[in-house]
PDB file of C-alpha atoms in Angstrom:
ATOM      1  CA  SER A 816       0.000   0.000   0.000  1.00 70.00           C
ATOM      2  CA  ARG A 817       1.129   3.544  -0.758  1.00 82.00           C
ATOM      3  CA  GLN A 818       1.030   6.278   1.838  1.00 87.00           C
ATOM      4  CA  LEU A 819       0.279   9.720   0.435  1.00 93.00           C
ATOM      5  CA  CYS A 820      -0.035  13.023   2.235  1.00 94.00           C
ATOM      6  CA  PHE A 821      -1.502  16.287   0.968  1.00 96.00           C
ATOM      7  CA  VAL A 822      -0.675  19.503   2.830  1.00 97.00           C
ATOM      8  CA  ASN A 823      -2.367  22.783   1.994  1.00 97.00           C
ATOM      9  CA  SER A 824      -1.087  25.917   3.685  1.00 97.00           C
ATOM     10  CA  HIS A 825      -1.341  29.677   3.608  1.00 98.00           C
ATOM     11  CA  LEU A 826       2.010  31.119   4.677  1.00 98.00           C
ATOM     12  CA  ALA A 827       2.849  34.653   5.843  1.00 98.00           C
ATOM     13  CA  ALA A 828       1.995  37.396   3.372  1.00 97.00           C
ATOM     14  CA  HIS A 829       4.015  40.375   2.118  1.00 96.00           C
ATOM     15  CA  GLN A 830       7.272  40.858   0.272  1.00 96.00           C
ATOM     16  CA  ASP A 831       9.571  41.116   3.296  1.00 97.00           C
ATOM     17  CA  LYS A 832       8.263  38.033   5.160  1.00 98.00           C
ATOM     18  CA  VAL A 833      10.390  35.384   3.424  1.00 97.00           C
ATOM     19  CA  ALA A 834      12.098  34.382   6.704  1.00 98.00           C
ATOM     20  CA  ALA A 835       8.678  33.985   8.360  1.00 98.00           C
ATOM     21  CA  ARG A 836       7.446  31.847   5.450  1.00 98.00           C
ATOM     22  CA  ASN A 837      10.541  29.661   5.646  1.00 98.00           C
ATOM     23  CA  ALA A 838      10.105  29.255   9.412  1.00 98.00           C
ATOM     24  CA  GLN A 839       6.404  28.407   9.027  1.00 98.00           C
ATOM     25  CA  ALA A 840       7.163  25.734   6.419  1.00 97.00           C
ATOM     26  CA  VAL A 841       9.785  24.167   8.688  1.00 95.00           C
ATOM     27  CA  GLU A 842       7.408  24.353  11.674  1.00 95.00           C
ATOM     28  CA  ILE A 843       4.632  22.632   9.712  1.00 94.00           C
ATOM     29  CA  GLN A 844       7.006  19.886   8.567  1.00 92.00           C
ATOM     30  CA  ARG A 845       8.277  19.251  12.087  1.00 89.00           C
ATOM     31  CA  GLY A 846       4.996  19.793  13.916  1.00 88.00           C
ATOM     32  CA  LEU A 847       2.497  17.736  11.923  1.00 85.00           C
ATOM     33  CA  ARG A 848       2.011  14.393  13.671  1.00 79.00           C
ATOM     34  CA  LEU A 849       0.640  12.253  10.876  1.00 78.00           C
ATOM     35  CA  GLY A 850       1.595   8.982   9.287  1.00 69.00           C
ATOM     36  CA  ARG A 851       3.361   5.901  10.476  1.00 62.00           C
ATOM     37  CA  ARG A 852       3.205   5.590  14.261  1.00 52.00           C
ATOM     38  CA  ARG A 853       6.547   3.835  14.555  1.00 49.00           C
ATOM     39  CA  ALA A 854       8.270   6.947  13.210  1.00 53.00           C
ATOM     40  CA  SER A 855       5.973   9.544  14.770  1.00 53.00           C
ATOM     41  CA  GLY A 856       8.488  11.223  17.053  1.00 62.00           C
ATOM     42  CA  LYS A 857      11.611  10.820  14.968  1.00 67.00           C
ATOM     43  CA  LEU A 858      10.774  12.015  11.471  1.00 74.00           C
ATOM     44  CA  ASP A 859       9.135  15.151  10.170  1.00 84.00           C
ATOM     45  CA  VAL A 860       6.006  14.825   8.041  1.00 86.00           C
ATOM     46  CA  SER A 861       7.954  14.929   4.776  1.00 83.00           C
ATOM     47  CA  ASN A 862       9.673  11.660   5.726  1.00 84.00           C
ATOM     48  CA  ARG A 863       6.611   9.783   6.997  1.00 86.00           C
ATOM     49  CA  PHE A 864       4.845   9.374   3.672  1.00 90.00           C
ATOM     50  CA  GLU A 865       6.050   7.765   0.498  1.00 91.00           C
ATOM     51  CA  HIS A 866       4.817  10.785  -1.455  1.00 94.00           C
ATOM     52  CA  LEU A 867       3.966  14.211  -0.032  1.00 95.00           C
ATOM     53  CA  PHE A 868       2.228  16.944  -2.003  1.00 98.00           C
ATOM     54  CA  TRP A 869       2.349  20.485  -0.605  1.00 98.00           C
ATOM     55  CA  MET A 870       0.247  23.204  -2.160  1.00 98.00           C
ATOM     56  CA  GLY A 871      -1.431  26.493  -1.409  1.00 98.00           C
ATOM     57  CA  ASP A 872      -0.872  30.199  -1.183  1.00 98.00           C
ATOM     58  CA  LEU A 873       2.726  29.870  -0.092  1.00 98.00           C
ATOM     59  CA  ASN A 874       3.104  33.625  -0.628  1.00 98.00           C
ATOM     60  CA  TYR A 875       6.703  33.628  -1.871  1.00 98.00           C
ATOM     61  CA  ARG A 876       7.430  36.697  -3.990  1.00 98.00           C
ATOM     62  CA  VAL A 877       9.767  37.943  -6.698  1.00 98.00           C
ATOM     63  CA  ASN A 878      12.636  39.982  -5.241  1.00 97.00           C
ATOM     64  CA  LEU A 879      12.614  42.786  -7.794  1.00 98.00           C
ATOM     65  CA  PRO A 880      11.055  46.244  -7.858  1.00 97.00           C
ATOM     66  CA  ARG A 881       7.473  46.230  -9.101  1.00 97.00           C
ATOM     67  CA  ALA A 882       8.274  48.430 -12.103  1.00 97.00           C
ATOM     68  CA  VAL A 883      10.942  45.991 -13.294  1.00 98.00           C
ATOM     69  CA  VAL A 884       8.549  43.033 -12.930  1.00 97.00           C
ATOM     70  CA  VAL A 885       5.743  44.854 -14.764  1.00 96.00           C
ATOM     71  CA  ASP A 886       8.135  45.755 -17.599  1.00 97.00           C
ATOM     72  CA  LEU A 887       9.358  42.148 -17.928  1.00 97.00           C
ATOM     73  CA  LEU A 888       5.784  40.850 -17.931  1.00 96.00           C
ATOM     74  CA  ALA A 889       4.835  43.332 -20.645  1.00 95.00           C
ATOM     75  CA  ARG A 890       7.556  41.654 -22.728  1.00 96.00           C
ATOM     76  CA  GLU A 891       6.404  38.172 -21.569  1.00 95.00           C
ATOM     77  CA  GLN A 892       9.818  37.460 -20.033  1.00 97.00           C
ATOM     78  CA  ILE A 893       9.497  35.259 -16.950  1.00 97.00           C
ATOM     79  CA  GLU A 894      12.997  33.752 -16.747  1.00 97.00           C
ATOM     80  CA  PRO A 895      14.578  36.858 -15.126  1.00 98.00           C
ATOM     81  CA  LEU A 896      11.706  36.812 -12.605  1.00 98.00           C
ATOM     82  CA  LEU A 897      12.227  33.146 -11.737  1.00 98.00           C
ATOM     83  CA  VAL A 898      15.874  33.839 -10.905  1.00 98.00           C
ATOM     84  CA  GLN A 899      14.594  36.228  -8.212  1.00 98.00           C
ATOM     85  CA  ASP A 900      11.785  33.961  -6.953  1.00 98.00           C
ATOM     86  CA  GLN A 901      11.992  33.637  -3.154  1.00 98.00           C
ATOM     87  CA  LEU A 902      10.731  30.038  -3.046  1.00 98.00           C
ATOM     88  CA  LEU A 903      13.133  28.742  -5.684  1.00 98.00           C
ATOM     89  CA  ASN A 904      15.970  30.450  -3.836  1.00 98.00           C
ATOM     90  CA  ALA A 905      14.839  29.108  -0.425  1.00 97.00           C
ATOM     91  CA  VAL A 906      14.746  25.547  -1.796  1.00 97.00           C
ATOM     92  CA  ARG A 907      18.120  25.969  -3.489  1.00 96.00           C
ATOM     93  CA  LYS A 908      19.657  27.195  -0.203  1.00 96.00           C
ATOM     94  CA  SER A 909      17.826  24.503   1.870  1.00 95.00           C
ATOM     95  CA  GLU A 910      16.113  27.221   3.933  1.00 96.00           C
ATOM     96  CA  ALA A 911      12.690  25.621   3.411  1.00 96.00           C
ATOM     97  CA  PHE A 912      11.113  22.706   1.540  1.00 96.00           C
ATOM     98  CA  HIS A 913      14.358  20.748   1.507  1.00 93.00           C
ATOM     99  CA  GLY A 914      14.077  17.817  -0.896  1.00 92.00           C
ATOM    100  CA  PHE A 915      10.867  19.064  -2.502  1.00 96.00           C
ATOM    101  CA  ASN A 916      10.424  19.337  -6.250  1.00 96.00           C
ATOM    102  CA  GLU A 917       8.471  21.814  -8.297  1.00 98.00           C
ATOM    103  CA  ALA A 918       7.942  21.428 -12.023  1.00 98.00           C
ATOM    104  CA  PRO A 919       9.332  24.229 -14.166  1.00 98.00           C
ATOM    105  CA  ILE A 920       7.076  27.278 -14.142  1.00 98.00           C
ATOM    106  CA  GLY A 921       5.911  28.210 -17.622  1.00 96.00           C
ATOM    107  CA  PHE A 922       3.045  30.519 -16.751  1.00 96.00           C
ATOM    108  CA  ALA A 923       2.711  34.155 -15.706  1.00 96.00           C
ATOM    109  CA  PRO A 924       2.758  35.104 -12.015  1.00 97.00           C
ATOM    110  CA  THR A 925      -0.397  34.186 -10.093  1.00 96.00           C
ATOM    111  CA  PHE A 926      -0.748  37.314  -7.920  1.00 96.00           C
ATOM    112  CA  LYS A 927      -1.821  40.346  -7.662  1.00 94.00           C
ATOM    113  CA  PHE A 928      -4.646  40.966 -10.102  1.00 94.00           C
ATOM    114  CA  VAL A 929      -7.914  42.880 -10.199  1.00 94.00           C
ATOM    115  CA  PRO A 930     -10.664  40.401  -9.256  1.00 95.00           C
ATOM    116  CA  ASN A 931     -13.370  39.732 -11.833  1.00 96.00           C
ATOM    117  CA  GLN A 932     -11.358  41.167 -14.731  1.00 94.00           C
ATOM    118  CA  ALA A 933     -10.192  38.800 -17.450  1.00 93.00           C
ATOM    119  CA  ALA A 934      -7.119  39.242 -19.595  1.00 91.00           C
ATOM    120  CA  GLY A 935      -7.788  41.070 -22.824  1.00 88.00           C
ATOM    121  CA  PRO A 936      -7.241  39.448 -26.209  1.00 88.00           C
ATOM    122  CA  GLY A 937      -3.590  38.490 -26.605  1.00 85.00           C
ATOM    123  CA  ALA A 938      -2.680  39.705 -23.096  1.00 89.00           C
ATOM    124  CA  PHE A 939      -0.082  37.711 -21.146  1.00 91.00           C
ATOM    125  CA  THR A 940      -1.708  38.457 -17.758  1.00 91.00           C
ATOM    126  CA  ARG A 941      -4.930  39.714 -16.285  1.00 92.00           C
ATOM    127  CA  PRO A 942      -4.972  43.411 -15.310  1.00 93.00           C
ATOM    128  CA  LEU A 943      -2.629  44.042 -12.365  1.00 94.00           C
ATOM    129  CA  ASP A 944      -3.962  45.601  -9.179  1.00 93.00           C
ATOM    130  CA  GLU A 945      -2.694  49.176  -9.326  1.00 93.00           C
ATOM    131  CA  ARG A 946      -4.261  50.138  -5.996  1.00 93.00           C
ATOM    132  CA  LYS A 947      -1.997  48.154  -3.660  1.00 91.00           C
ATOM    133  CA  LYS A 948       1.049  48.085  -5.987  1.00 92.00           C
ATOM    134  CA  ARG A 949       2.136  44.565  -4.955  1.00 95.00           C
ATOM    135  CA  VAL A 950       4.935  42.912  -6.934  1.00 97.00           C
ATOM    136  CA  PRO A 951       3.438  40.311  -9.308  1.00 97.00           C
ATOM    137  CA  SER A 952       4.654  36.932  -8.050  1.00 97.00           C
ATOM    138  CA  TRP A 953       4.046  33.192  -8.048  1.00 98.00           C
ATOM    139  CA  CYS A 954       2.362  32.942  -4.652  1.00 98.00           C
ATOM    140  CA  ASP A 955       0.332  29.839  -5.506  1.00 98.00           C
ATOM    141  CA  ARG A 956       2.420  26.667  -5.811  1.00 98.00           C
ATOM    142  CA  VAL A 957       2.384  22.871  -5.926  1.00 98.00           C
ATOM    143  CA  LEU A 958       5.423  20.962  -4.622  1.00 98.00           C
ATOM    144  CA  SER A 959       6.093  17.271  -4.170  1.00 97.00           C
ATOM    145  CA  ARG A 960       8.543  15.059  -2.345  1.00 96.00           C
ATOM    146  CA  SER A 961       9.066  11.310  -2.544  1.00 94.00           C
ATOM    147  CA  TRP A 962      11.104   8.798  -0.603  1.00 90.00           C
ATOM    148  CA  PRO A 963      14.398   8.129  -2.427  1.00 88.00           C
ATOM    149  CA  GLY A 964      13.376   4.589  -3.415  1.00 85.00           C
ATOM    150  CA  SER A 965       9.995   5.767  -4.704  1.00 87.00           C
ATOM    151  CA  ARG A 966      10.955   8.790  -6.816  1.00 84.00           C
ATOM    152  CA  GLY A 967      10.658   6.828 -10.050  1.00 89.00           C
ATOM    153  CA  ASP A 968       7.066   5.913  -9.210  1.00 93.00           C
ATOM    154  CA  LEU A 969       5.802   9.507  -9.382  1.00 95.00           C
ATOM    155  CA  GLU A 970       5.802  11.475 -12.612  1.00 95.00           C
ATOM    156  CA  GLN A 971       4.538  15.021 -12.881  1.00 97.00           C
ATOM    157  CA  LEU A 972       2.532  15.412 -16.056  1.00 97.00           C
ATOM    158  CA  SER A 973       1.481  19.052 -15.855  1.00 98.00           C
ATOM    159  CA  TYR A 974       1.807  22.292 -13.907  1.00 98.00           C
ATOM    160  CA  GLU A 975      -0.386  25.124 -15.080  1.00 97.00           C
ATOM    161  CA  ALA A 976      -2.264  28.227 -14.062  1.00 96.00           C
ATOM    162  CA  ALA A 977      -5.979  28.749 -14.690  1.00 95.00           C
ATOM    163  CA  PRO A 978      -6.174  32.436 -15.686  1.00 93.00           C
ATOM    164  CA  GLU A 979      -9.789  32.002 -16.794  1.00 94.00           C
ATOM    165  CA  VAL A 980     -10.759  31.841 -13.092  1.00 95.00           C
ATOM    166  CA  ILE A 981     -11.073  35.537 -12.277  1.00 95.00           C
ATOM    167  CA  THR A 982     -12.954  35.672  -8.953  1.00 96.00           C
ATOM    168  CA  SER A 983      -9.833  36.365  -6.875  1.00 96.00           C
ATOM    169  CA  ASP A 984      -6.731  38.528  -6.929  1.00 96.00           C
ATOM    170  CA  HIS A 985      -4.881  35.195  -7.311  1.00 96.00           C
ATOM    171  CA  VAL A 986      -4.835  32.859 -10.294  1.00 96.00           C
ATOM    172  CA  PRO A 987      -5.260  29.235  -9.191  1.00 96.00           C
ATOM    173  CA  VAL A 988      -2.703  26.639 -10.238  1.00 98.00           C
ATOM    174  CA  HIS A 989      -3.066  22.908 -10.755  1.00 98.00           C
ATOM    175  CA  ALA A 990      -0.697  20.007 -11.241  1.00 98.00           C
ATOM    176  CA  GLY A 991      -1.220  16.534 -12.622  1.00 98.00           C
ATOM    177  CA  PHE A 992       0.758  13.520 -11.478  1.00 97.00           C
ATOM    178  CA  LEU A 993       0.986   9.886 -12.540  1.00 97.00           C
ATOM    179  CA  LEU A 994       1.639   7.489  -9.657  1.00 95.00           C
ATOM    180  CA  LYS A 995       2.641   3.949 -10.509  1.00 91.00           C
ATOM    181  CA  ILE A 996       0.898   1.424  -8.319  1.00 85.00           C
ATOM    182  CA  SER A 997       0.734  -2.323  -8.558  1.00 74.00           C
ATOM    183  CA  SER A 998      -2.559  -4.125  -8.591  1.00 68.00           C
ATOM    184  CA  PRO A 999      -3.084  -6.998  -6.136  1.00 67.00           C
ATOM    185  CA  TRP A1000      -4.283  -8.994  -9.148  1.00 67.00           C
ATOM    186  CA  GLU A1001      -1.094  -8.532 -11.176  1.00 64.00           C
ATOM    187  CA  THR A1002       1.148 -11.522 -11.614  1.00 60.00           C
ATOM    188  CA  GLU A1003       4.717 -11.496 -12.694  1.00 57.00           C
TER     189      GLU A1003
END
């Protein structure tokens, strides 16, 4: 039998709260008491399940001035933004989400848009919220982590945003995975 865990969280908001977000992620990993009882006090939640999926409004931002981000988005250039993404940098430095994977991001930032306004024809993003002047960022994420011996059993098939959903200042994201499992009726 496979043991899967799905964690959904909403981490600290605002551009300057990256240390708080990192600390909250670590606290959730260490503090959740789920999974195999025999390991309950010794392993954090990311090591108690064969596959762990972590998603939500993780609130990590792009560390660039808003004007620079808006200009790059107008030219549909996301690579320079990804280099400055707080979550990618936190994972790379093992400050949070150590051992987690995220598929390459190929969609526009998912925050901060005017609710109930769709993107115009040919537009790369929905209209940005000019009132609060937040830096457009990928706040909404889907990460995964597998035990070393099980990594080959999980394949990520997709990672996309749903910009047609316009009811929020966020754009929801979704990911598709293929998990190999054996049937009790299979014979070798």
